[in-house]
Short mmCIF file of C-alpha atoms in Angstrom, two decimals:
data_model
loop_
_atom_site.label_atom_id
_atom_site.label_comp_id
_atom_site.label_asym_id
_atom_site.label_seq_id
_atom_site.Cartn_x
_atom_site.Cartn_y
_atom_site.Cartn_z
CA UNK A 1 -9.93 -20.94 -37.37
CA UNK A 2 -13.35 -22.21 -37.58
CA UNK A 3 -16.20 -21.01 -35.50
CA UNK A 4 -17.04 -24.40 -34.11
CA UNK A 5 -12.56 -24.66 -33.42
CA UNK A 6 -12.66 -21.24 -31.73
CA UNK A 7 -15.95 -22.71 -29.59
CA UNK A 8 -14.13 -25.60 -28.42
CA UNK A 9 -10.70 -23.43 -27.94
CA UNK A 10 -13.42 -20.91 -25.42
CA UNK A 11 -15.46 -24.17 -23.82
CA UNK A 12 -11.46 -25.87 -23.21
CA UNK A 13 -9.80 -22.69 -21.92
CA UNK A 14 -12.86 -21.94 -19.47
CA UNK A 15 -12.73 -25.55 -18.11
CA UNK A 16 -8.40 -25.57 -17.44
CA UNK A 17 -9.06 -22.23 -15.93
CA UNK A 18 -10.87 -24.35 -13.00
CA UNK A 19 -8.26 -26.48 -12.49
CA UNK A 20 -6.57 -26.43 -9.19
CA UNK A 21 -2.92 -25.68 -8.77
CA UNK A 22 -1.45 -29.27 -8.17
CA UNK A 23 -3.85 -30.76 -11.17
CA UNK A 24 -3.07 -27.73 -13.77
CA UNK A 25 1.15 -28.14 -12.86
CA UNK A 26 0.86 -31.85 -13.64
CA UNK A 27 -0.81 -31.30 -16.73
CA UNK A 28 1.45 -29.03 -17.88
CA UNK A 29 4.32 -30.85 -17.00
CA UNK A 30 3.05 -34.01 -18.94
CA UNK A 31 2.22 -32.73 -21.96
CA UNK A 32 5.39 -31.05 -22.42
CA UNK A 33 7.29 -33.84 -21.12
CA UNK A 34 5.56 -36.16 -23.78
CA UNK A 35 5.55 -32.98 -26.75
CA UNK A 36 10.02 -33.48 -25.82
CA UNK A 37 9.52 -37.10 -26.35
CA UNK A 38 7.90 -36.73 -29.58
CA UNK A 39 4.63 -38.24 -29.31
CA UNK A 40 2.00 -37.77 -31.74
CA UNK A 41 -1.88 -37.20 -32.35
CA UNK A 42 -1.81 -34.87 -28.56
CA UNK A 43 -3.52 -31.34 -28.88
CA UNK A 44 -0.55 -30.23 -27.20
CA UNK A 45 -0.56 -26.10 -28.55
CA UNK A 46 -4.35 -26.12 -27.43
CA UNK A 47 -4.24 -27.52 -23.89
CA UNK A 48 -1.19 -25.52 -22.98
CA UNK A 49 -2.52 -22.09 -24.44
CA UNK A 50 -5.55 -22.90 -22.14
CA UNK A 51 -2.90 -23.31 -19.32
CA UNK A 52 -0.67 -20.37 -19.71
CA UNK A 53 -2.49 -17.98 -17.90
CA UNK A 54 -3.28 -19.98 -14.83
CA UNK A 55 -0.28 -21.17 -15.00
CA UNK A 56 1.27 -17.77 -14.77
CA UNK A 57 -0.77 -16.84 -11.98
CA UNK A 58 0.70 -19.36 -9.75
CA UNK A 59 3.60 -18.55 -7.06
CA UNK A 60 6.69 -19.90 -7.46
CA UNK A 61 9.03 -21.39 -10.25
CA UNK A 62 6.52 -23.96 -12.30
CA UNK A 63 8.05 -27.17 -12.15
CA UNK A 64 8.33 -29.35 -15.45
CA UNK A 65 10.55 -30.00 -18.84
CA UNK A 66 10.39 -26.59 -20.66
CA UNK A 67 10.09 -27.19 -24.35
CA UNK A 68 11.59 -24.92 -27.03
CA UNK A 69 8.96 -22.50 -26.93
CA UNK A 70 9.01 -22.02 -23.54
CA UNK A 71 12.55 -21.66 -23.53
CA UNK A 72 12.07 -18.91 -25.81
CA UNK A 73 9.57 -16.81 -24.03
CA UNK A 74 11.29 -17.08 -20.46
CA UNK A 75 13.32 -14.07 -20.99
CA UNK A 76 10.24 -11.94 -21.57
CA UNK A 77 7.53 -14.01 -19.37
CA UNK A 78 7.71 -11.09 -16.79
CA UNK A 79 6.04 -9.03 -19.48
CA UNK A 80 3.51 -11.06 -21.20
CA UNK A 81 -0.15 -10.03 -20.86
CA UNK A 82 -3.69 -11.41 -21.51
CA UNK A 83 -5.36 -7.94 -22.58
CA UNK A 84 -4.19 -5.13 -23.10
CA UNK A 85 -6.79 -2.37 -23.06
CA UNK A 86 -4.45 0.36 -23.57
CA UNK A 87 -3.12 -1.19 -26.89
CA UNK A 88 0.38 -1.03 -27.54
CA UNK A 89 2.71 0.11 -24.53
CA UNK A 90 6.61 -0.47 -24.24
CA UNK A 91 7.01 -3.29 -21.75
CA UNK A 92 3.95 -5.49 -22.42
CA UNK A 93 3.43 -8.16 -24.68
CA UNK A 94 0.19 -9.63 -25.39
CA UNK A 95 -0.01 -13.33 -25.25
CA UNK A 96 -1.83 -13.70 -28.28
CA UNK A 97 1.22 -12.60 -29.92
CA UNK A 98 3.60 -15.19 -28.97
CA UNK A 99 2.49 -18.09 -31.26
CA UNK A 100 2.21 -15.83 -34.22
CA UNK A 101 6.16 -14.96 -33.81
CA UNK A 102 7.20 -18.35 -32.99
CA UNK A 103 5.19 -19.77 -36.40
CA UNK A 104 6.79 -16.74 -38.19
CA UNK A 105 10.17 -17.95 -36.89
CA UNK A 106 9.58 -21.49 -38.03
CA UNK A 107 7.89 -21.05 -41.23
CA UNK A 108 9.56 -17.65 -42.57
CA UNK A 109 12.59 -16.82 -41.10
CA UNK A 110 14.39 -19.71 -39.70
CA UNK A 111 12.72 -23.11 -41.51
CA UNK A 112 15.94 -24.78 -41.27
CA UNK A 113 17.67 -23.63 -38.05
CA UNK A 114 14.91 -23.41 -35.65
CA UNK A 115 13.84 -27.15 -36.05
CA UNK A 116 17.70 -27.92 -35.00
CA UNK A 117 17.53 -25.87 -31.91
CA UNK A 118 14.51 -27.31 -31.04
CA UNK A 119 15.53 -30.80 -30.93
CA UNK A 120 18.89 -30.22 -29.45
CA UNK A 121 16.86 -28.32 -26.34
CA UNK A 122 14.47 -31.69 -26.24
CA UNK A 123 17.45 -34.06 -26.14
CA UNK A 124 19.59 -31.85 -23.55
CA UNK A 125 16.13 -31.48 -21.80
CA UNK A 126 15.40 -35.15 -21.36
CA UNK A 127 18.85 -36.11 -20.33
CA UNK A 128 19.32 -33.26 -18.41
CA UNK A 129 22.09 -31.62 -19.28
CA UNK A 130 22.26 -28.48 -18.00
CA UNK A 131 25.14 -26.98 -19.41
CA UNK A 132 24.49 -28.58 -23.05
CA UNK A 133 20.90 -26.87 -22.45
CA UNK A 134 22.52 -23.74 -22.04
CA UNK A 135 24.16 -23.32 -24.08
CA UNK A 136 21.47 -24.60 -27.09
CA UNK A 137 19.06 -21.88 -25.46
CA UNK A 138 21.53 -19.20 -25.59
CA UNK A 139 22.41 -19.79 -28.83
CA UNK A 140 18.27 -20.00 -30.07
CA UNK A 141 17.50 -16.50 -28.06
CA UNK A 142 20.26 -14.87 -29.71
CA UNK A 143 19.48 -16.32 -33.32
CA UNK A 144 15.81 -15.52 -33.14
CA UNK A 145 16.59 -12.03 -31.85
CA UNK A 146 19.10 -11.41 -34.90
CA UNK A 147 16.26 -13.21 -37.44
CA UNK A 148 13.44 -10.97 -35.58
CA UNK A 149 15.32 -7.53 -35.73
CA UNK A 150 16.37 -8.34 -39.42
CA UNK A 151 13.04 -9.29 -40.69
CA UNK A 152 11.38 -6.81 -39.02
CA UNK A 153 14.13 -3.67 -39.95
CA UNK A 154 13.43 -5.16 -43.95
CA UNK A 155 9.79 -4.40 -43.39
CA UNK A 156 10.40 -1.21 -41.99
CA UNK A 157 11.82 0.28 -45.45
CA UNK A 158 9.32 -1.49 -47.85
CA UNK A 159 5.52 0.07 -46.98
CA UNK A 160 3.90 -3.35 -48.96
CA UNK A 161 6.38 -5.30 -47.07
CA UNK A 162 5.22 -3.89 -43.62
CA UNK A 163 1.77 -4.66 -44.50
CA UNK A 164 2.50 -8.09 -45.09
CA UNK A 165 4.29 -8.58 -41.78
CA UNK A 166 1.55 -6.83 -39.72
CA UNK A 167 -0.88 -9.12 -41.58
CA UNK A 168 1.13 -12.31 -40.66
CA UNK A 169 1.32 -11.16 -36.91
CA UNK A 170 -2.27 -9.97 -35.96
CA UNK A 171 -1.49 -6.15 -36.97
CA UNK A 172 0.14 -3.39 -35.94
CA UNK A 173 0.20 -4.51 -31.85
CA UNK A 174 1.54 -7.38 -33.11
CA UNK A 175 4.07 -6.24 -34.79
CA UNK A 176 5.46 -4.03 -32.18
CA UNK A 177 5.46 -7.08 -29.46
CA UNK A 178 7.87 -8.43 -32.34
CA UNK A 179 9.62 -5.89 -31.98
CA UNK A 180 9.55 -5.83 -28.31
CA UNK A 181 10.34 -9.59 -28.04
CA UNK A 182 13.40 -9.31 -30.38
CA UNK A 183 15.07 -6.32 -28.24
CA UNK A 184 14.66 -8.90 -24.65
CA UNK A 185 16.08 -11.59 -26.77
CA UNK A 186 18.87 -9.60 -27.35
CA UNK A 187 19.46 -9.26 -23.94
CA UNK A 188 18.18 -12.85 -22.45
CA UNK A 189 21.36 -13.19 -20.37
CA UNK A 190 20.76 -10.92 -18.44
CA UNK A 191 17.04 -10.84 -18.25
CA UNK A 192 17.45 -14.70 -16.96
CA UNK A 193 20.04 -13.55 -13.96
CA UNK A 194 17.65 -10.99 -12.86
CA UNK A 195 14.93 -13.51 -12.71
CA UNK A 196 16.84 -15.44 -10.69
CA UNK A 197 17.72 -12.62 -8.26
CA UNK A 198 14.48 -11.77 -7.45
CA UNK A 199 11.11 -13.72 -6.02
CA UNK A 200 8.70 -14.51 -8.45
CA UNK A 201 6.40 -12.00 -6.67
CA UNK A 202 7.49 -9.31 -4.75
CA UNK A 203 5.43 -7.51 -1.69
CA UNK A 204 8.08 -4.92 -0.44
CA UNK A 205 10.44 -3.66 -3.43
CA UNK A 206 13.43 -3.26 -0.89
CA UNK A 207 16.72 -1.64 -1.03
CA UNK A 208 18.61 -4.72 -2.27
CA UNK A 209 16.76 -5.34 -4.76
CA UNK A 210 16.71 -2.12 -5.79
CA UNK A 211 20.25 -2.09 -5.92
CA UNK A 212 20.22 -5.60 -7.76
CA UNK A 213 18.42 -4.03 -10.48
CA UNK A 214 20.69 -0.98 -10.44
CA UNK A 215 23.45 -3.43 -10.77
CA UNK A 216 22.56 -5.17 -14.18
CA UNK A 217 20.44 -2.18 -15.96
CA UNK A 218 23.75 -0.51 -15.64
CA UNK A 219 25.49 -3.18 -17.27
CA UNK A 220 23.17 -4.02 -19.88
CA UNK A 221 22.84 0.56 -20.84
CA UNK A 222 26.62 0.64 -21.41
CA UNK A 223 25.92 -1.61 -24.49
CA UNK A 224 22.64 -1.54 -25.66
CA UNK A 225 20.18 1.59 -23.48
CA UNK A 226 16.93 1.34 -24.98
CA UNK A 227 17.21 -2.11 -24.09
CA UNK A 228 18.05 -1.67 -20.64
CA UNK A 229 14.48 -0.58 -19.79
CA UNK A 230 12.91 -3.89 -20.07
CA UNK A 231 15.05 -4.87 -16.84
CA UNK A 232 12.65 -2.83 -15.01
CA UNK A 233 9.84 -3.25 -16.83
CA UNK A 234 10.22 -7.17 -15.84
CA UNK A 235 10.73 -6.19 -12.63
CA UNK A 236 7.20 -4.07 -12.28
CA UNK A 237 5.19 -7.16 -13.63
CA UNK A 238 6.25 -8.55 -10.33
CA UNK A 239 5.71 -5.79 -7.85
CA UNK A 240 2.27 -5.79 -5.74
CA UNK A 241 2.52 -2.38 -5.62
CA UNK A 242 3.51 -1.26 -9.51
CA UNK A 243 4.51 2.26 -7.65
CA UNK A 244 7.25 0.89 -5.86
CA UNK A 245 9.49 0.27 -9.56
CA UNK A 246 10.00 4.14 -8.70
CA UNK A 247 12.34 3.53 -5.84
CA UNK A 248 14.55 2.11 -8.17
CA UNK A 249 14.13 5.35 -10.37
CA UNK A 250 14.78 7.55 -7.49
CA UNK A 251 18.00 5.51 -6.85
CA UNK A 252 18.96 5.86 -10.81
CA UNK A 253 18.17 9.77 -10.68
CA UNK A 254 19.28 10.08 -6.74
CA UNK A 255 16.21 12.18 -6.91
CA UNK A 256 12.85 12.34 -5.05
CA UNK A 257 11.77 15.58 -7.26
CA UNK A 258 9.13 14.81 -9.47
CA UNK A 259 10.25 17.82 -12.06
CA UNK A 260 13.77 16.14 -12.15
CA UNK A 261 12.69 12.39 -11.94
CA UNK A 262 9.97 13.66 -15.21
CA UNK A 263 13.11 15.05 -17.56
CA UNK A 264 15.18 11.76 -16.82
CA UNK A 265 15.70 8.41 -19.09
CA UNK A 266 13.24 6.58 -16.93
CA UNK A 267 10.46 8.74 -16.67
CA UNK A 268 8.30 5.99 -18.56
CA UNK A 269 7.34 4.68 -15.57
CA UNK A 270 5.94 7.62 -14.04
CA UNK A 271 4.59 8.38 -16.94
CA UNK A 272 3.16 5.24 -17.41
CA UNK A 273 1.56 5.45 -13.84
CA UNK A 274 -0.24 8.62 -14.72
CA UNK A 275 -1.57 7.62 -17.72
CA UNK A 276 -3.80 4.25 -16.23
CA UNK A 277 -5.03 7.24 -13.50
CA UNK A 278 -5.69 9.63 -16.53
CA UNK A 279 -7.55 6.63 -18.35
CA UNK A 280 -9.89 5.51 -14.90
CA UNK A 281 -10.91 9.30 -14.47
CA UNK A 282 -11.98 9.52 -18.24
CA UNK A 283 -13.64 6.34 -18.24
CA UNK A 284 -15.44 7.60 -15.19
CA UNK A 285 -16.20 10.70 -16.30
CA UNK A 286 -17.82 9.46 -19.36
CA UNK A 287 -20.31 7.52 -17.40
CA UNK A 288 -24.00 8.38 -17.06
CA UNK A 289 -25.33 9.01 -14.02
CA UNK A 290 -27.23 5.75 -13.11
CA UNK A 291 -26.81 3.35 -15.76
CA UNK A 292 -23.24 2.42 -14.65
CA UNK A 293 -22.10 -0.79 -12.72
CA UNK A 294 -21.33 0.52 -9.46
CA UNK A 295 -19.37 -2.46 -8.29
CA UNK A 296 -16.89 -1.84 -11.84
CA UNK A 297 -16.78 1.61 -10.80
CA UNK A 298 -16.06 0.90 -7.01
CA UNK A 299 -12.95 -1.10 -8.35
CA UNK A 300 -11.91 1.90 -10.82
CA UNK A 301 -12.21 4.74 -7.60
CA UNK A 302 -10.16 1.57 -5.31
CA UNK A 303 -7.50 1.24 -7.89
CA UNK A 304 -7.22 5.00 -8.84
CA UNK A 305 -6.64 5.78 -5.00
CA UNK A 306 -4.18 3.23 -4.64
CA UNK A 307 -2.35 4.17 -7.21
CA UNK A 308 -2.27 7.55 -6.65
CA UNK A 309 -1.49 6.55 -2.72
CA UNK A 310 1.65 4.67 -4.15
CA UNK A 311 3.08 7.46 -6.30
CA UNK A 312 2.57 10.61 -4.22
CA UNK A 313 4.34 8.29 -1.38
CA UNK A 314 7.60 7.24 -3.81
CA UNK A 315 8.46 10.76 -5.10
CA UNK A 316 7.86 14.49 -4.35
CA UNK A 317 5.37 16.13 -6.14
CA UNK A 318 4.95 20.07 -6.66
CA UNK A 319 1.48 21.21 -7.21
CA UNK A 320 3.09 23.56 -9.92
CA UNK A 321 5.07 20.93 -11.53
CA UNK A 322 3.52 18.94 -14.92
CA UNK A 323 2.83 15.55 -13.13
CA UNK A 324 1.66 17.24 -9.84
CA UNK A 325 -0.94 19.33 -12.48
CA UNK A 326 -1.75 15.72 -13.92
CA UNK A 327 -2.53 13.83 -11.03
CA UNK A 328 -4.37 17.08 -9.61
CA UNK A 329 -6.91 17.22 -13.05
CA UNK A 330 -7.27 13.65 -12.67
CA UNK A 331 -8.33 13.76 -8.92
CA UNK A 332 -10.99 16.39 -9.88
CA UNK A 333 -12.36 14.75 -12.93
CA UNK A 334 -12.56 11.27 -10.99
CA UNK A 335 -13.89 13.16 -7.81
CA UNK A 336 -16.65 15.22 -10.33
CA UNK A 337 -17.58 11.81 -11.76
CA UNK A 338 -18.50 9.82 -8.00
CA UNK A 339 -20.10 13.40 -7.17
CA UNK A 340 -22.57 13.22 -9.74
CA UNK A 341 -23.58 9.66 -9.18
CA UNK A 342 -23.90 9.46 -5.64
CA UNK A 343 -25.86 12.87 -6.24
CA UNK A 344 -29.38 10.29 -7.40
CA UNK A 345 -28.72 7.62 -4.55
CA UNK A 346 -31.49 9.18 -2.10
CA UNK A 347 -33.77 9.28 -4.77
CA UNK A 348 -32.99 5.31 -5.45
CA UNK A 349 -33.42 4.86 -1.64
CA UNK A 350 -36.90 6.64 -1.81
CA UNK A 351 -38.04 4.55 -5.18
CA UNK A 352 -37.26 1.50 -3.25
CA UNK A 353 -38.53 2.40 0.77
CA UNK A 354 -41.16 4.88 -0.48
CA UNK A 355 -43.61 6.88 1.73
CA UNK A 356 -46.97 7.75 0.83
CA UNK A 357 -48.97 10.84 1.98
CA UNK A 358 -52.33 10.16 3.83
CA UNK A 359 -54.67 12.63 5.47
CA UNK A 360 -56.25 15.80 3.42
CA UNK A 361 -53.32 18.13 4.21
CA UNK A 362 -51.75 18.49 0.77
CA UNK A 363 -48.26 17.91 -0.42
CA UNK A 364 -47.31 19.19 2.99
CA UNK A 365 -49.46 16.30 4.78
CA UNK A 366 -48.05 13.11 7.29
CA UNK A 367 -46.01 10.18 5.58
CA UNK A 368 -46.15 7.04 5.77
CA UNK A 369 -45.04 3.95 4.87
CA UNK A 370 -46.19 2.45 1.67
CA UNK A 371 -47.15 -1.41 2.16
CA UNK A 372 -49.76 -1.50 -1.00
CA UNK A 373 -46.96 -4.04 -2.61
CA UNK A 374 -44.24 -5.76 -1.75
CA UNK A 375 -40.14 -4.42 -1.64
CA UNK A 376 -39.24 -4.17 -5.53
CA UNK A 377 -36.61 -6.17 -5.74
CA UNK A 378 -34.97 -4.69 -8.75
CA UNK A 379 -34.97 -1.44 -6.47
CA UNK A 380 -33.42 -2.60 -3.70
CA UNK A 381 -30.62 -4.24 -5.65
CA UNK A 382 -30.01 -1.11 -7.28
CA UNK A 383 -30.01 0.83 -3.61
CA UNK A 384 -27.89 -2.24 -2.19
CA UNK A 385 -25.41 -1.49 -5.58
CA UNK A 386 -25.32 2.29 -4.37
CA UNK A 387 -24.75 1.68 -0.75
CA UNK A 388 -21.72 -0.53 -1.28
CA UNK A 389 -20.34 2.12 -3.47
CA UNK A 390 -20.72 4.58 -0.81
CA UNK A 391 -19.50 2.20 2.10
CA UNK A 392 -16.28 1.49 -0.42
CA UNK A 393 -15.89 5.27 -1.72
CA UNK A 394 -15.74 6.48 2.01
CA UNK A 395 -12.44 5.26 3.89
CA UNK A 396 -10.70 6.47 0.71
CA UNK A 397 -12.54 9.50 -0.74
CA UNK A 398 -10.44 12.58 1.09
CA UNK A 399 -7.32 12.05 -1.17
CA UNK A 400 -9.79 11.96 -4.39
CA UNK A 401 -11.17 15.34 -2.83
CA UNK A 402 -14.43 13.51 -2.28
CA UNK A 403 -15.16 13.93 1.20
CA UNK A 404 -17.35 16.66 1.93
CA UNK A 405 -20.17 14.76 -0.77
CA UNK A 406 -19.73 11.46 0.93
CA UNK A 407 -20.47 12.73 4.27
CA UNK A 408 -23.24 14.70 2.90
CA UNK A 409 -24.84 11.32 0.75
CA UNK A 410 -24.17 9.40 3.89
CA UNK A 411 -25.37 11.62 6.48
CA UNK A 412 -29.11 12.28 3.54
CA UNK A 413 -28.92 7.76 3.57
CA UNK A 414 -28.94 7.57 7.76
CA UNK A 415 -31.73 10.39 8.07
CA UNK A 416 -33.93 9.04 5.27
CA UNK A 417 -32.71 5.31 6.85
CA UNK A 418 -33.92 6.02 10.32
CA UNK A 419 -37.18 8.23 9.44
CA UNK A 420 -38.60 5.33 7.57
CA UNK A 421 -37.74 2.48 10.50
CA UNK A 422 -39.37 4.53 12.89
CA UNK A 423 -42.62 4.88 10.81
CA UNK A 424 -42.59 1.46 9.77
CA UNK A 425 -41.89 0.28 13.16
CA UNK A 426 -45.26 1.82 13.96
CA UNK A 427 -47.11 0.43 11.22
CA UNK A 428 -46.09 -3.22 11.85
CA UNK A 429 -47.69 -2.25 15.35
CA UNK A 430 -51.20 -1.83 13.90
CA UNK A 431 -51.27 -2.99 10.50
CA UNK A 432 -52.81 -6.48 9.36
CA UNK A 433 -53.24 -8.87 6.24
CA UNK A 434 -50.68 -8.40 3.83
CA UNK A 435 -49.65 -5.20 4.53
CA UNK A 436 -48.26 -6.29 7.86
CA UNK A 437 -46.86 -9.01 5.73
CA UNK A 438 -45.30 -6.23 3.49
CA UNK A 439 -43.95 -4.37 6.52
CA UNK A 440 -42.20 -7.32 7.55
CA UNK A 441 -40.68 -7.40 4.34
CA UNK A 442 -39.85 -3.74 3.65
CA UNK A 443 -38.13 -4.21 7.51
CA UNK A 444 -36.08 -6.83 6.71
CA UNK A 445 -34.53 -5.22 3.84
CA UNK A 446 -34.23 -1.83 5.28
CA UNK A 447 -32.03 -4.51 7.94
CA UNK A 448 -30.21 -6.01 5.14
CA UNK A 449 -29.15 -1.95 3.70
CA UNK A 450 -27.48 -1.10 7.05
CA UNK A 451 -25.48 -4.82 6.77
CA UNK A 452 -24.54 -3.35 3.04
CA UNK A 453 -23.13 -0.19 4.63
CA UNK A 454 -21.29 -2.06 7.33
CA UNK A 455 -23.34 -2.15 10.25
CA UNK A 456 -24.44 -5.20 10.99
CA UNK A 457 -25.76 -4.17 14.71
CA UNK A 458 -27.76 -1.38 13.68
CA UNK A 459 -29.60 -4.27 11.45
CA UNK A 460 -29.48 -6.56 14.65
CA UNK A 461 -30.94 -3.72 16.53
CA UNK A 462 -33.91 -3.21 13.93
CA UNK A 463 -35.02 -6.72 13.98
CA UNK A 464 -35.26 -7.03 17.17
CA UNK A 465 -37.04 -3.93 17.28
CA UNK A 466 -39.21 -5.34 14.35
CA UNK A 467 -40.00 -8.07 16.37
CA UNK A 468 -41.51 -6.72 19.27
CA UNK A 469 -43.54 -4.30 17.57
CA UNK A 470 -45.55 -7.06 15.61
CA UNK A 471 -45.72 -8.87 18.85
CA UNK A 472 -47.66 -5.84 20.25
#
């Protein structure tokens, strides 16, 4: 691809990603209805690679004529994934990977089957015949399963062979979501019933669901085990809460011990739940003190909590026990991390609302307001940055062991806070020119700091106070 084709692939994909709901459905819908009718000289792969992950954010079951390719990837849509900044992981599939199997299929392994299937699903499709449809997609997902797992075993035993795959499928990620793909084809049956046993996106993991699941991941491990994991992997790409896929293991292991649950067949997902909190505390903890975005690491400390929140409240942990030693080193490397960069906040608060001694009394002399120049504006963004950190780090910093610094950076922030109103409160009393000007200023922001930390009446209170002092 051309720089100037992957330029108008970016400018296209950011536009469609605008698109609301009702216009993005009936755009997908027509396209594919007119790519099953056969017309020609339509961008169809481009549009609809722009729409895929809008589309997959939507609620609901997306209405339309499902072409061959979709057809194929239903079985493993639960899975599929924009990014992946973990690289490869059993039970996600990068998107990008999709097209480069389906071209393999058409070009490599299955040139003379595949177009077949294809136009057998676009006749059944457009006459709608459900049970001809059916049976054409049963017969494709099993076929390119069988062509995958071949193709990809062959490679496996030939080194130069490998390479050539990898190199035909983006690399080494690649190939594994190959691999990955071929093992839920082989079990697409069953992956489709589940689908349509459970909502498209699920806020409370409940009991008969769980038991749902239990139901078909024990039918689908008395034939083919490894396999039977991607039932409840496709299950956690629906869940809210991604902690909750560990009732289900609890009901599999009739366990809430964490040192049994860790030695059993699906221990991957606890594992898996560990290792995105072990990867947000090292991220963290690699940080420099002030020259990281505080609003990105606001959403790291949120979505560590919560996780942690979700799996301390599915299973049992003992402190003595490997994952109740993980998530414990984790806490204190995450907690060590906000510790260290809330400990230069007062000094950002000072840089931006800063005092200056007046009298001849030395370093030890009265304060007061500095109103030489106006607020810095770079420095109160940066204090406005660290106050929303703090006012987010605080309702959940006691189970990252947190608490006793918060309190401590909040309680330095309210002293420095109120010492610097009341002093400026008298100098908008008796100052003139631009520096009254200035103290206006400086007031307003101080105003516009307490509304950052959540209390919008101390700031009511201030400006009111702020206005009577200029009026006297």
């Amino acid at each position: 691809m051309t720089e100037q084709q992957t330029s108008i692939r970016q400018k296209l994909a950011s536009y469609l990603a605008q698109l609301p709901q009702p216009t993005a459905l009936k755009l997908a819908s027509g396209l594919e209805r007119e790519r099953l009718r056969g017309t020609a000289n339509l961008p169809y792969e481009m549009i609809l690679a722009g729409l895929r992950p809008l589309l997959a954010s939507f609620k609901g079951a997306r209405p339309g004529m499902p072409d061959a390719l979709r057809q194929f990837c239903r079985p493993f849509e639960d899975l599929l994934v924009d990014r992946d900044d973990n690289g490869a992981r059993q039970g996600r599939i990068s998107r990008a990977s999709v097209m480069r199997v389906w071209s393999w299929l058409e070009q490599d392994l299955m040139p003379d089957t595949l177009p077949d299937l294809k136009a057998r699903i676009a006749e059944h499709t457009l006459k709608n015949d459900d049970v001809a449809l059916n049976a054409a997609v049963s017969v494709m997902h099993a076929s390119t399963a069988a062509a995958i797992q071949a193709a990809l075993s062959e490679a496996r035993q030939d080194a130069a062979r490998r390479k050539q795959v990898e190199k035909r499928l983006g690399g080494e990620i690649g190939f594994e979501d190959a691999c990955e793909i071929a093992d839920v084809l082989s079990v697409a049956p069953v992956m489709l019933e589940l689908q349509a046993a459970l909502p498209k996106q699920i806020a409370d993991f409940d009991e008969g669901m769980v038991a749902a699941l239990k139901e078909l991941y024990e039918r689908v491990e008395e034939t083919s085990p490894s396999n039977a994991l991607y039932l409840a992997f496709a299950v956690t790409g629906r869940l809210s809460e991604p902690s909750q896929i560990l009732r289900f293991v609890r009901k599999v292991a009739q366990q809430r011990d964490d040192k049994v649950i860790s030695r059993c067949e699906l221990a991957i997902f606890g594992e898996q739940l560990l290792s995105d909190m072990e990867k947000i505390a090292r991220r963290c903890e690699a940080l420099r003190p002030g020259h990281a975005d505080l609003d990105e690491l606001l959403e790291d400390v949120r979505r560590f909590a919560h996780l942690s929140k979700g799996f301390t409240a599915e299973i049992d942990l003992h402190r003595n026990g490997e994952w109740g030693q993980r998530l414990l080193s984790a806490r204190g490397r995450l907690s060590a991390a906000i510790s260290q960069e809330m400990s230069r906040f007062e000094t950002e608060l000072v840089r931006a609302l800063p005092f200056h001694q007046f009298g001849q009394y030395g370093r030890g002399g009265p304060m007061r307001p500095d109103l030489g120049k106006a607020p810095d504006r770079s420095r109160l963004d940066r204090v406005a940055a660290c106050l929303r950190f703090v006012s987010g780090v605080t309702p959940i910093c006691e189970p990252l062991g947190a608490q006793s610094h918060c309190r401590s950076i909040r309680q330095q922030i309210e002293t420095y806070l109120a010492s610097y109103e009341d002093r400026l409160l008298e100098e908008l009393r008796v100052s003139q020119g631009t520096s009254r000007a200035n103290a206006g200023d400086f007031l307003e922001a101080a105003a516009r700091l307490h509304e950052t930390l959540g209390e919008d009446r101390q700031a009511e209170v201030l400006r009111r106070r702020g206005q009577v002092a200029a009026q006297g």
